[in-house]
Coordinates of C-alpha atoms and ligand atoms in Angstrom, one line a residue:
X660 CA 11.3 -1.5 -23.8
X661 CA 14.1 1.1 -24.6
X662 CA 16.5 2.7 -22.4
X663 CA 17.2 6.3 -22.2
X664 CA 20.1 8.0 -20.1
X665 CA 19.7 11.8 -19.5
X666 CA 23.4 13.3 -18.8
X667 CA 24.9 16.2 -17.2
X668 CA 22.2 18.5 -16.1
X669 CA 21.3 19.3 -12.6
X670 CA 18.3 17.2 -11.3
X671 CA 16.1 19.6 -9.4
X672 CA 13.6 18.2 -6.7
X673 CA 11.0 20.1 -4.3
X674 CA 14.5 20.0 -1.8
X675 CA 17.4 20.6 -3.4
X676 CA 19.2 20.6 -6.7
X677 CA 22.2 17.9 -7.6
X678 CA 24.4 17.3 -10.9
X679 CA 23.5 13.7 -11.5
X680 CA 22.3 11.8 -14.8
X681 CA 18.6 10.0 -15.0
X682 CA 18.5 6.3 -16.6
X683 CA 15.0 5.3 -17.8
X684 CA 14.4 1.7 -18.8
X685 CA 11.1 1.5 -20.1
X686 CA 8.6 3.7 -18.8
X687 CA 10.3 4.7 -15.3
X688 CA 13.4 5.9 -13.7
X689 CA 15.7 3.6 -12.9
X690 CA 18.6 5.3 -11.0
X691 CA 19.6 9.1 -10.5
X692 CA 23.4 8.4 -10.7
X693 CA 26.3 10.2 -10.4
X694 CA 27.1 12.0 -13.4
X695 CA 29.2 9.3 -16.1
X696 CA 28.9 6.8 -13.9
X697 CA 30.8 3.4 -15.0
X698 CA 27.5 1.5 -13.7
X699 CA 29.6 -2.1 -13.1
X700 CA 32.0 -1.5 -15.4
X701 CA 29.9 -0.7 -18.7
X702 CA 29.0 3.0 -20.3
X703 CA 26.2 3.6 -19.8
X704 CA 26.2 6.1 -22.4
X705 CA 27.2 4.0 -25.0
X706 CA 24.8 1.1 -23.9
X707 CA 21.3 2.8 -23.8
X708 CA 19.1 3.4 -26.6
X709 CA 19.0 7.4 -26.7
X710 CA 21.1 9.6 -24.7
X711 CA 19.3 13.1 -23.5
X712 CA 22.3 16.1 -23.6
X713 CA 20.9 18.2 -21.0
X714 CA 24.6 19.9 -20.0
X715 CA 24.0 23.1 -18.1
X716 CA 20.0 22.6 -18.1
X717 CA 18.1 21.8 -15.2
X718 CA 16.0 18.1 -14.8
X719 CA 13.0 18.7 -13.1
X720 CA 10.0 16.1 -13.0
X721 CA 7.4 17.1 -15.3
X722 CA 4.4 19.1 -14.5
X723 CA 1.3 18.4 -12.6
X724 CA -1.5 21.1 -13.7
X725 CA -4.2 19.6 -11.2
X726 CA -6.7 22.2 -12.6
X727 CA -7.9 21.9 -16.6
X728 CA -11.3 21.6 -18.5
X729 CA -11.5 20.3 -21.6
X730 CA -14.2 20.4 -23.6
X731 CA -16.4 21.8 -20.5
X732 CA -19.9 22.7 -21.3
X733 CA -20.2 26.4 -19.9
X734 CA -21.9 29.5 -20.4
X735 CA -23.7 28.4 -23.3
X736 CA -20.8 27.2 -25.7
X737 CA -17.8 24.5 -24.5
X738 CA -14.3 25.1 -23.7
X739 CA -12.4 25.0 -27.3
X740 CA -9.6 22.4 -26.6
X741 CA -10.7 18.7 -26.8
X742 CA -8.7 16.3 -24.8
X743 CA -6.7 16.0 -27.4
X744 CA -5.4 19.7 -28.5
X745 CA -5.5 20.5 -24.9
X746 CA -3.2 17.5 -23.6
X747 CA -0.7 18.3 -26.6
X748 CA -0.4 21.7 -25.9
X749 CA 0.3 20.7 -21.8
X750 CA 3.0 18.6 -23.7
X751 CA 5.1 21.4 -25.6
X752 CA 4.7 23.5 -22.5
X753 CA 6.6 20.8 -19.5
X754 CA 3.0 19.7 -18.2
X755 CA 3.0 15.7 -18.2
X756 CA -0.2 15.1 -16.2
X757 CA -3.3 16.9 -16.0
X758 CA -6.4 16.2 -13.7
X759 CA -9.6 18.0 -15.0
X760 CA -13.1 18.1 -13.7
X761 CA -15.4 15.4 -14.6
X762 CA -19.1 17.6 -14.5
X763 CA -22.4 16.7 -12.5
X764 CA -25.0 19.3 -12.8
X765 CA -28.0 19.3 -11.7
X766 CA -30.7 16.9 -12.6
X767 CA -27.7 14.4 -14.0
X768 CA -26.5 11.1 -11.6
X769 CA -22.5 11.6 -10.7
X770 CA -22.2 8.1 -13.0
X771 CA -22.9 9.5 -16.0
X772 CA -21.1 12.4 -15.8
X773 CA -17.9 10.4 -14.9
X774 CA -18.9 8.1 -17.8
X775 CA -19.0 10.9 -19.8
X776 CA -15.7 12.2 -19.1
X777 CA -13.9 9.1 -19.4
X778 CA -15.4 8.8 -23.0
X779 CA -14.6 12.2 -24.2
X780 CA -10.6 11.8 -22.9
X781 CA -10.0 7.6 -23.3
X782 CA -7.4 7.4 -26.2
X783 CA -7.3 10.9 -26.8
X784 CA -4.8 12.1 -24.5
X785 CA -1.1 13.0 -25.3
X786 CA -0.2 13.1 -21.6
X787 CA -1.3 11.4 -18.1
X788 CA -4.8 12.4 -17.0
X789 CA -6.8 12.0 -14.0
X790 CA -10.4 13.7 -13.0
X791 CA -12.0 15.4 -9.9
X792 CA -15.6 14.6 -9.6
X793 CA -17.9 18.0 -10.0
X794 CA -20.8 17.3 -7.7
X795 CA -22.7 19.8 -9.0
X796 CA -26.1 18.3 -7.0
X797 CA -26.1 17.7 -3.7
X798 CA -29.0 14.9 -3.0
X799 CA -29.4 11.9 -1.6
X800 CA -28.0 10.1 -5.0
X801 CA -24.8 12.1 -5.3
X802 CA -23.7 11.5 -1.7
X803 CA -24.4 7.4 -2.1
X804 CA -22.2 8.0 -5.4
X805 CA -19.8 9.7 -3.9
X806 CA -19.1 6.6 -1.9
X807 CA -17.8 5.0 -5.4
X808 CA -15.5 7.1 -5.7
X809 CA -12.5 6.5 -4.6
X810 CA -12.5 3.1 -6.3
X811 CA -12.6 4.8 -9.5
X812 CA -9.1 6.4 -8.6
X813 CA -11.1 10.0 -7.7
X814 CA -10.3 11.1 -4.2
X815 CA -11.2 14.9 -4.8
X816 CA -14.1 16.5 -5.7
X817 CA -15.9 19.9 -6.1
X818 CA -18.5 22.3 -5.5
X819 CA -19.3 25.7 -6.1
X820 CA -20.2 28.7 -3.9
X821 CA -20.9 30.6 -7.4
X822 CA -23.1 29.9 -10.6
X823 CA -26.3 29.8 -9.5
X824 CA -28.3 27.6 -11.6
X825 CA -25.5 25.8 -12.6
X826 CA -22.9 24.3 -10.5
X827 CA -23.9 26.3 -7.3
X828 CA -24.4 24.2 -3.6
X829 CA -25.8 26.1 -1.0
X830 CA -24.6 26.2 2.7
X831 CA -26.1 22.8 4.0
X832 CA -25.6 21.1 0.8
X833 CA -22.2 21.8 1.2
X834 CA -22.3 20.5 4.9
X835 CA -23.5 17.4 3.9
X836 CA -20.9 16.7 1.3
X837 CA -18.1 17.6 3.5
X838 CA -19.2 15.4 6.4
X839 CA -19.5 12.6 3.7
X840 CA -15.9 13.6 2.3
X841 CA -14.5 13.2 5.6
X842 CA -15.9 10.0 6.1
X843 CA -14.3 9.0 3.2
X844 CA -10.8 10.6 3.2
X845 CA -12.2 12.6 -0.1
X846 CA -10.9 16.1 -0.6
X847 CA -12.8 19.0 -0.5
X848 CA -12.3 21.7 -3.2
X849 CA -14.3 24.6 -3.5
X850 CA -15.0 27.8 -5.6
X851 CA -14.8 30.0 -3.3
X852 CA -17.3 33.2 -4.5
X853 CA -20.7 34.5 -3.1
X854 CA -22.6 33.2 -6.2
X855 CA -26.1 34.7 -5.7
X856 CA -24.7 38.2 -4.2
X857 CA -22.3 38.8 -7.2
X858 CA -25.2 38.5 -9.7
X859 CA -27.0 41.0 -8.1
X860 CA -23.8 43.0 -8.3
X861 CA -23.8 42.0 -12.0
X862 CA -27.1 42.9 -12.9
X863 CA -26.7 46.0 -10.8
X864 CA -24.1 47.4 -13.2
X865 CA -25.5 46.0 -16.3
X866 CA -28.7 48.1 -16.0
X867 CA -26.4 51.1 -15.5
X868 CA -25.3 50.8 -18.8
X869 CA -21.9 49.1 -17.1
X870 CA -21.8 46.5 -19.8
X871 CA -17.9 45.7 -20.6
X872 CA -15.1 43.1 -19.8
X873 CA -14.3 45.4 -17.2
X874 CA -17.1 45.3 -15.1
X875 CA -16.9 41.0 -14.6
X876 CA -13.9 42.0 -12.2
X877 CA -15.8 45.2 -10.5
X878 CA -19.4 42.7 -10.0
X879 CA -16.8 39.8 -8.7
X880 CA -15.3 41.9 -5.5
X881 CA -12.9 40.7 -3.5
X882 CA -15.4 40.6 -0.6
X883 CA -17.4 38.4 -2.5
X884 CA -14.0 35.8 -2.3
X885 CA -12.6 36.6 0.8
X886 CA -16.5 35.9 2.5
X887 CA -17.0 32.5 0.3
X888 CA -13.7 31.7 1.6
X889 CA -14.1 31.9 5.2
X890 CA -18.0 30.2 4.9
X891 CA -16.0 27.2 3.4
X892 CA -13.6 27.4 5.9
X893 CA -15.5 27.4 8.6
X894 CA -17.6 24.5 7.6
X895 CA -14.8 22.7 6.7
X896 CA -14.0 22.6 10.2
X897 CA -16.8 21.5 11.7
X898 CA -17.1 18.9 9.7
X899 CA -13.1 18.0 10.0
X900 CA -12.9 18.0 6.3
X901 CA -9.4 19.2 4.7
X902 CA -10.4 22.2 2.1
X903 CA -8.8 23.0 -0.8
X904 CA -9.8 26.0 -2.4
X905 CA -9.3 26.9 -6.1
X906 CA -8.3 29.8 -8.1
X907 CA -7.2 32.1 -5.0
X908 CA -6.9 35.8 -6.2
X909 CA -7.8 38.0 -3.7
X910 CA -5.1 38.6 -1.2
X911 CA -7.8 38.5 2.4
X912 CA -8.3 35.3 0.9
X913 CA -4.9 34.3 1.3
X914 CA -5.1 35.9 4.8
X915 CA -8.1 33.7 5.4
X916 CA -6.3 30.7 4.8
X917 CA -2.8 31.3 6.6
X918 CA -5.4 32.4 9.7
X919 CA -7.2 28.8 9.6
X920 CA -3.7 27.2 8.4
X921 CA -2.5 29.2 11.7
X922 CA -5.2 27.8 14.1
X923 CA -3.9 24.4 12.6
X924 CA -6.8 23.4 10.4
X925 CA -5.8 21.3 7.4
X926 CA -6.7 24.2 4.7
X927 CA -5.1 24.5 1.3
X928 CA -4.4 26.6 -1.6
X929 CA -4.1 26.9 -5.5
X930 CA -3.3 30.2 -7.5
X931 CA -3.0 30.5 -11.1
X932 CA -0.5 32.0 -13.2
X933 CA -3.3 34.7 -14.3
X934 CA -3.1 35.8 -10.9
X935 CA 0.4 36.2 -10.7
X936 CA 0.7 38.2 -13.7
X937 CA -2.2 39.9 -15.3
X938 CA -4.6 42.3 -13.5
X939 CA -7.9 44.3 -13.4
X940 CA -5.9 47.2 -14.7
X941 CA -5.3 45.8 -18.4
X942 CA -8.6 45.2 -18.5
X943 CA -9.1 48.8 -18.5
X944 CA -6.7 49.4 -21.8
X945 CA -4.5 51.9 -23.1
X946 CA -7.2 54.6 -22.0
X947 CA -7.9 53.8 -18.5
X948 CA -11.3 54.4 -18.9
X949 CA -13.8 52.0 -17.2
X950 CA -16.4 52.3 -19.7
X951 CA -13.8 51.2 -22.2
X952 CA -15.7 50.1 -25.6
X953 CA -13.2 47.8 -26.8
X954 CA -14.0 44.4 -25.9
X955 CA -10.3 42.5 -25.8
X956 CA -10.5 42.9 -22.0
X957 CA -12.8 39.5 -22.4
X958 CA -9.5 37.8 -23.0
X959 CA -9.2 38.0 -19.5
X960 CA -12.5 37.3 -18.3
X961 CA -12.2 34.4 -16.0
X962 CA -13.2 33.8 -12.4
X963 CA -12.4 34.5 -9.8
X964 CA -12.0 37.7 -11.4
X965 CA -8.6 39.4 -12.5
X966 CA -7.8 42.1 -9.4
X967 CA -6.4 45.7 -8.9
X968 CA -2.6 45.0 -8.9
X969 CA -3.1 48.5 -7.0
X970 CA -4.4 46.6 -4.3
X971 CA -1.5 44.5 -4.0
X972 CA -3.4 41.1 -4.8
X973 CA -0.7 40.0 -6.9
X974 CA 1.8 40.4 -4.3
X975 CA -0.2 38.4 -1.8
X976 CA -0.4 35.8 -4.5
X977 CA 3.9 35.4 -4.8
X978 CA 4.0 35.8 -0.9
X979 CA 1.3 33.2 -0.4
X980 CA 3.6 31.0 -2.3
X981 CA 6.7 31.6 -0.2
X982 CA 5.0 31.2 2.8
X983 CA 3.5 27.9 2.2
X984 CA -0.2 29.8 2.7
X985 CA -0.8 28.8 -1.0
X986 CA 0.5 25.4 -1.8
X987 CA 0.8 25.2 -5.6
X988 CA -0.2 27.0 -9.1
X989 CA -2.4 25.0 -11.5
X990 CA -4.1 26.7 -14.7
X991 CA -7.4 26.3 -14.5
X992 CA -6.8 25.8 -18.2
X993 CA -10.6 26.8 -19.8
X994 CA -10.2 28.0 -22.9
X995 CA -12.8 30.0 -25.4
X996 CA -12.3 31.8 -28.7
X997 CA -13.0 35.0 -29.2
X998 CA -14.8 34.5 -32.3
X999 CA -18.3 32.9 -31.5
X1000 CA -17.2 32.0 -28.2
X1001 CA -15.8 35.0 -26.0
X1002 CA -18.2 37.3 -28.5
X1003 CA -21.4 36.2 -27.3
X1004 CA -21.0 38.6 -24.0
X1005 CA -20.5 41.5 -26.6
X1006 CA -22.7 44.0 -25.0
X1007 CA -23.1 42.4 -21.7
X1008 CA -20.3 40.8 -19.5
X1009 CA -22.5 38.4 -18.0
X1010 CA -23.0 36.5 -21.0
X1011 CA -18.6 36.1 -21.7
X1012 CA -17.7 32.4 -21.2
X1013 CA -15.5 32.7 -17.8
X1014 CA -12.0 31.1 -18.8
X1015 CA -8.6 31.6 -19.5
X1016 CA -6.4 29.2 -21.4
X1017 CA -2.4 28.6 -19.6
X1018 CA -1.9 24.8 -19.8
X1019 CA 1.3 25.5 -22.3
X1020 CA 2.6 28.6 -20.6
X1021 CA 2.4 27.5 -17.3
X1022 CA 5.7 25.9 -16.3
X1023 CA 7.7 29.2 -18.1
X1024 CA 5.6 31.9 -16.1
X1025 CA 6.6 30.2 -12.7
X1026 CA 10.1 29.7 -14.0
X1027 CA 10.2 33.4 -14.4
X1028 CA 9.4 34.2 -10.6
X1029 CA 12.5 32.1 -10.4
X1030 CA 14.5 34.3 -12.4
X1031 CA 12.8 37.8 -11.0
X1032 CA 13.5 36.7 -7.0
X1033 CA 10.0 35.5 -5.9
X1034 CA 10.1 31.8 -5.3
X1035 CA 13.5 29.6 -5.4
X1036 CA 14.2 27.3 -8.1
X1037 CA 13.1 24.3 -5.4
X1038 CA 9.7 26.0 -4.5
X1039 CA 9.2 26.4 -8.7
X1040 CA 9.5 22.7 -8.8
X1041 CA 7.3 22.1 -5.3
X1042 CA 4.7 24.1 -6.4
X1043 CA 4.3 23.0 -10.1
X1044 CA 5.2 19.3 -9.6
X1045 CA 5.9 17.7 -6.2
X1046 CA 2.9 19.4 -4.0
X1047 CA 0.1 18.5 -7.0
X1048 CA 0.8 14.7 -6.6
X1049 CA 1.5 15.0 -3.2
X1050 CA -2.3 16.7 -2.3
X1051 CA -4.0 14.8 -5.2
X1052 CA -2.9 10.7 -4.5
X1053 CA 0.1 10.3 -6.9
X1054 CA 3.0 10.7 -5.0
X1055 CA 5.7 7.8 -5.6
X1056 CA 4.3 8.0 -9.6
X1057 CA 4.8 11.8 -10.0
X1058 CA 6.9 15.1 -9.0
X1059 CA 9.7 13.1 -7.9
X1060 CA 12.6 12.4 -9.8
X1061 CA 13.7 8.9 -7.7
X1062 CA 14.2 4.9 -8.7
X1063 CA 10.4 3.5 -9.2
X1064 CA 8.8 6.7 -10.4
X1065 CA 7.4 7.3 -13.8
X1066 CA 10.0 8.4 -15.9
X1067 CA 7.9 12.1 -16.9
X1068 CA 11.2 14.3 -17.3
X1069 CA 11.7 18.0 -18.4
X1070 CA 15.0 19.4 -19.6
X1071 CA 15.1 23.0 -19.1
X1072 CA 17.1 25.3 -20.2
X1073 CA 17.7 28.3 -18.1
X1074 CA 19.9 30.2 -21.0
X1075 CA 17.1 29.9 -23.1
X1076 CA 14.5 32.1 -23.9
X1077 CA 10.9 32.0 -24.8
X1078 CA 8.6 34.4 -26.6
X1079 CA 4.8 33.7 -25.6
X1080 CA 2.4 34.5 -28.8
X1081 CA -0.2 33.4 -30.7
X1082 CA 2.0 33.4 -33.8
X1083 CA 4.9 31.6 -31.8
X1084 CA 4.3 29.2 -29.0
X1085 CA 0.4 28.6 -29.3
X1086 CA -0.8 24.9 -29.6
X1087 CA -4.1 25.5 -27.6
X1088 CA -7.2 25.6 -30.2
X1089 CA -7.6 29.1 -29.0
X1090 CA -8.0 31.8 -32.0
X1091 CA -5.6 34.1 -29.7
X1092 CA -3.6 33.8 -26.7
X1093 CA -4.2 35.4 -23.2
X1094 CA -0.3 35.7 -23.0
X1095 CA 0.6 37.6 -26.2
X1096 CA 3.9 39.4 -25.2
X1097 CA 5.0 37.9 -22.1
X1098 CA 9.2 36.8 -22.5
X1099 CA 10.5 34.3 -20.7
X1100 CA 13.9 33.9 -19.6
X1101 CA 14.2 30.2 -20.4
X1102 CA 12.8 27.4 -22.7
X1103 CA 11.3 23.9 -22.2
X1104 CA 13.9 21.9 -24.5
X1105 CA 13.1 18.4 -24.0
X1106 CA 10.0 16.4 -22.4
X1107 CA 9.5 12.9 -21.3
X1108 CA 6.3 10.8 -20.2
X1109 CA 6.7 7.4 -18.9
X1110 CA 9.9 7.0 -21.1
X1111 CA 8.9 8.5 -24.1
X1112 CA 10.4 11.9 -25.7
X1113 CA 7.1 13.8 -26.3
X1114 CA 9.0 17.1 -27.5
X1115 CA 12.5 17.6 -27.9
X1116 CA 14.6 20.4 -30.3
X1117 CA 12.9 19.5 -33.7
X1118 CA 9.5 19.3 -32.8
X1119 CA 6.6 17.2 -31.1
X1120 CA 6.9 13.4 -31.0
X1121 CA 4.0 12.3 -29.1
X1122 CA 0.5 11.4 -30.0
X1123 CA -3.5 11.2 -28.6
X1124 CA -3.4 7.6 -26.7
X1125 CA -0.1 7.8 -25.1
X1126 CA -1.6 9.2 -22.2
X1127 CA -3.2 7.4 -19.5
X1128 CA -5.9 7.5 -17.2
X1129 CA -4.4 7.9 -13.3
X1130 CA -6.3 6.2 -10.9
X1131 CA -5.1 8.4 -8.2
X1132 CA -4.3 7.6 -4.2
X1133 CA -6.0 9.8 -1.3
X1134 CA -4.4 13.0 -0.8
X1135 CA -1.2 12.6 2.0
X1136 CA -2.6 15.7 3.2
X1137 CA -5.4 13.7 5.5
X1138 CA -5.3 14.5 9.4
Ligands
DUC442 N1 -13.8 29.8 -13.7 C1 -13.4 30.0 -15.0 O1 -12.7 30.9 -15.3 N2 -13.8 29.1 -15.9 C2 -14.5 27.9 -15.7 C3 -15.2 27.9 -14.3 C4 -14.6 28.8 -13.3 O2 -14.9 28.6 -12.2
ZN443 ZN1 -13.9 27.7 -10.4
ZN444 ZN1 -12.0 25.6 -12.8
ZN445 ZN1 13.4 14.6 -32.5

């Protein structure tokens, strides 16, 4: 077991910030100290194996991206990163634990699909991983299995409002499995988006000849989100079940949460980085023209959809996130090439594998609504860190820098700068990057999980197997 002591930066938590030094023995934190402290009488500098400079950098505990899929089976190809490239990219980027979806579809037993999952990440991950359970059937058989669950360390699961034919639960399917949930202190999570009336929207516009990336966002209308929203809210609390609904882009419904999070029901949040920073409108392109031929804008074709930043959506995303309305930002990391992947909606949107890949980028974009004003340098850390283990059964483990806790550490350096590109900071398996351009004022310099130095100033240390699988708690956000 080796020690590690990381000096002289300021140890941020979800409350406050405090100059202090971190000492790891093994693979968790052992004391947050006062900075050189002569622990009883010895230097502790000079007595652990490797000391950590992280003078006028910030410690924070490392990321929680509560939102990825790797290797997901979807619109007729798979998402590109494996378990692997995926979980190494998370690394370089501050992200030290990732829960992704394990899949039921239709027709398939909850088992196997969890089976599944554990096979294709087991030994392959460079980080921490846990799953959600996809119940993409609602029958008698999924609700029994749901009842394993939480034995198998999975206290969340999801459904789908949207996808018909593939993921979709309809209205009592979805009553069912919340009253079940409740019953077993599971946690709902939801796509939120009227399924079967956006792909009459879609087909609408594809027989009008509206065939490009563009028109994903148009068929995909905010009312389509904001009504989902409310439907799952509403059930939610008749059955008593705490919701938590995904990917939030659409600022009524934000308002729909903070109106049930008024009325005191146990609702939740999650917004992505995509929807704090990209919009509708650069799906358009230089020419602003909607029937816009060139197809990058499927780049950006994930759902819920990219909005109007016209409309003020992104806005309502940053003030969600002050307010507490939205609770914390996770990727939904679901990466697809262009080439053979992204391509195979050339012609027709419909057909453009829905998914955007963030899982390195994610921890500098919210760092950067530090440095523009729109959260606080505690709320970056809440959001990204402390509220994901918190609302997902890992709290004490994760995104807390205290005695006992895993020792997943991430020196950064707020003089430091980052350049997002394909050709620069890219360790995804994508052929491009969703974020070419974007500068960030500041740089992940060093990253730890469960003791080890993953990444540090001359290169990537870590390796598939170190991470491992987190049987996970029930949510402390249970009434
Ligand atoms: N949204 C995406 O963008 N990709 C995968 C599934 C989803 O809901
Ligand atoms: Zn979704
Ligand atoms: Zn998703
Ligand atoms: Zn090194």
């Amino acid at each position: 077991m080796s020690t590690l002591l990381v000096t002289g930066g300021t140890v941020v938590s979800s409350t406050g910030r405090t100059e202090a030094d971190v000492l790891v023995d093994g693979e968790r934190i052992v004391a947050v100290l006062a900075p050189s402290s002569n622990l009883l009488g010895t230097d502790l500098a000079s007595s652990v194996d490797r000391v950590v400079d992280a003078s006028g950098k910030y410690v924070i505990p490392g990321g929680i991206d509560a939102h990825t899929h790797m290797q997901l089976p979807f619109g007729g190809t798979e998402a590109i990163d494996t378990f692997e490239t995926g979980t190494i990219a998370a690394a370089w980027g501050g992200t030290t634990s990732i829960i992704d979806f394990a899949v039921q579809t239709q027709g398939t037993r909850v088992e196997e699909g969890l089976a599944a999952w554990h096979e294709k990440a087991r030994g392959n991950c460079a980080v921490d991983y846990g799953f959600h359970q996809i119940v993409g059937g609602v029958d008698e058989h999924s609700l029994k299995a749901m009842e394993t669950l939480v034995d198998e360390g999975i206290t969340s699961y999801k459904m789908f409002m949207a996808y018909p034919g593939v993921f979709y639960a309809t209205d009592d399917q979805i009553l069912r499995a919340m009253q079940k949930a409740r019953e077993l202190g599971l946690l709902t999570m939801m796509h939120a988006e009227n399924g079967p009336a956006i792909d009459v929207l879609a087909e609408q516009l594809y027989n009008q000849g509206k065939t490009t990336p563009y028109f994903h966002g148009i068929a995909r209308a905010w009312q389509m989100e904001e009504e989902a929203t409310h439907r799952a809210i509403m059930l939610a609390d008749l059955t008593g079940a705490p919701l938590y609904v995904v990917h939030v882009s659409a600022k009524q419904a934000v308002e729909q949460l903070a109106a049930a999070r008024n009325r005191g029901q146990n609702v939740f949040g999650e917004t992505c980085p995509q929807y704090l920073y990209l919009s509708l409108e650069e799906q358009l392109g230089a020419t602003g023209d909607p029937t816009w031929g060139d197809f990058e804008g499927a780049k950006w074709v994930c759902s819920t959809p990219l909005r109007s930043r016209e409309e003020g959506h992104q806005d309502a995303m940053w003030q969600g996130l002050r307010t507490n309305d939205l609770q914390m930002v996770s990727t939904d990391h679901c990466p697809f090439c262009m080439k053979d992947q992204k391509e195979l909606g050339r012609g027709d949107f419909r057909a453009i594998p829905n998914g955007i890949g963030s899982i390195e980028h994610r921890m500098d974009l919210l760092y950067q609504g530090v440095v523009t004003g729109q959260i606080s340098l505690e709320r970056w850390v809440e959001i990204t860190s402390t509220t994901p283990a918190r609302m997902f059964g890992l709290h004490g483990r994760k995104g807390v820098i205290a005695p006992g806790a895993d020792a997943d550490l991430v020196v950064y350096d707020p003089n430091g700068h980052t350049s997002i590109g394909y050709e620069k900071t890219h360790h995804s398996a994508m052929d491009h990057s969703a974020w070419e351009g974007f500068e960030i004022d500041g740089h992940v310099d060093v990253v730890v999980s469960r003791g080890s130095v993953l990444v540090d100033d001359d290169g990537f240390h870590g390796r598939a197997g170190h991470g491992q699988y987190l049987k996970r708690g029930l949510t402390q956000y249970l009434t």
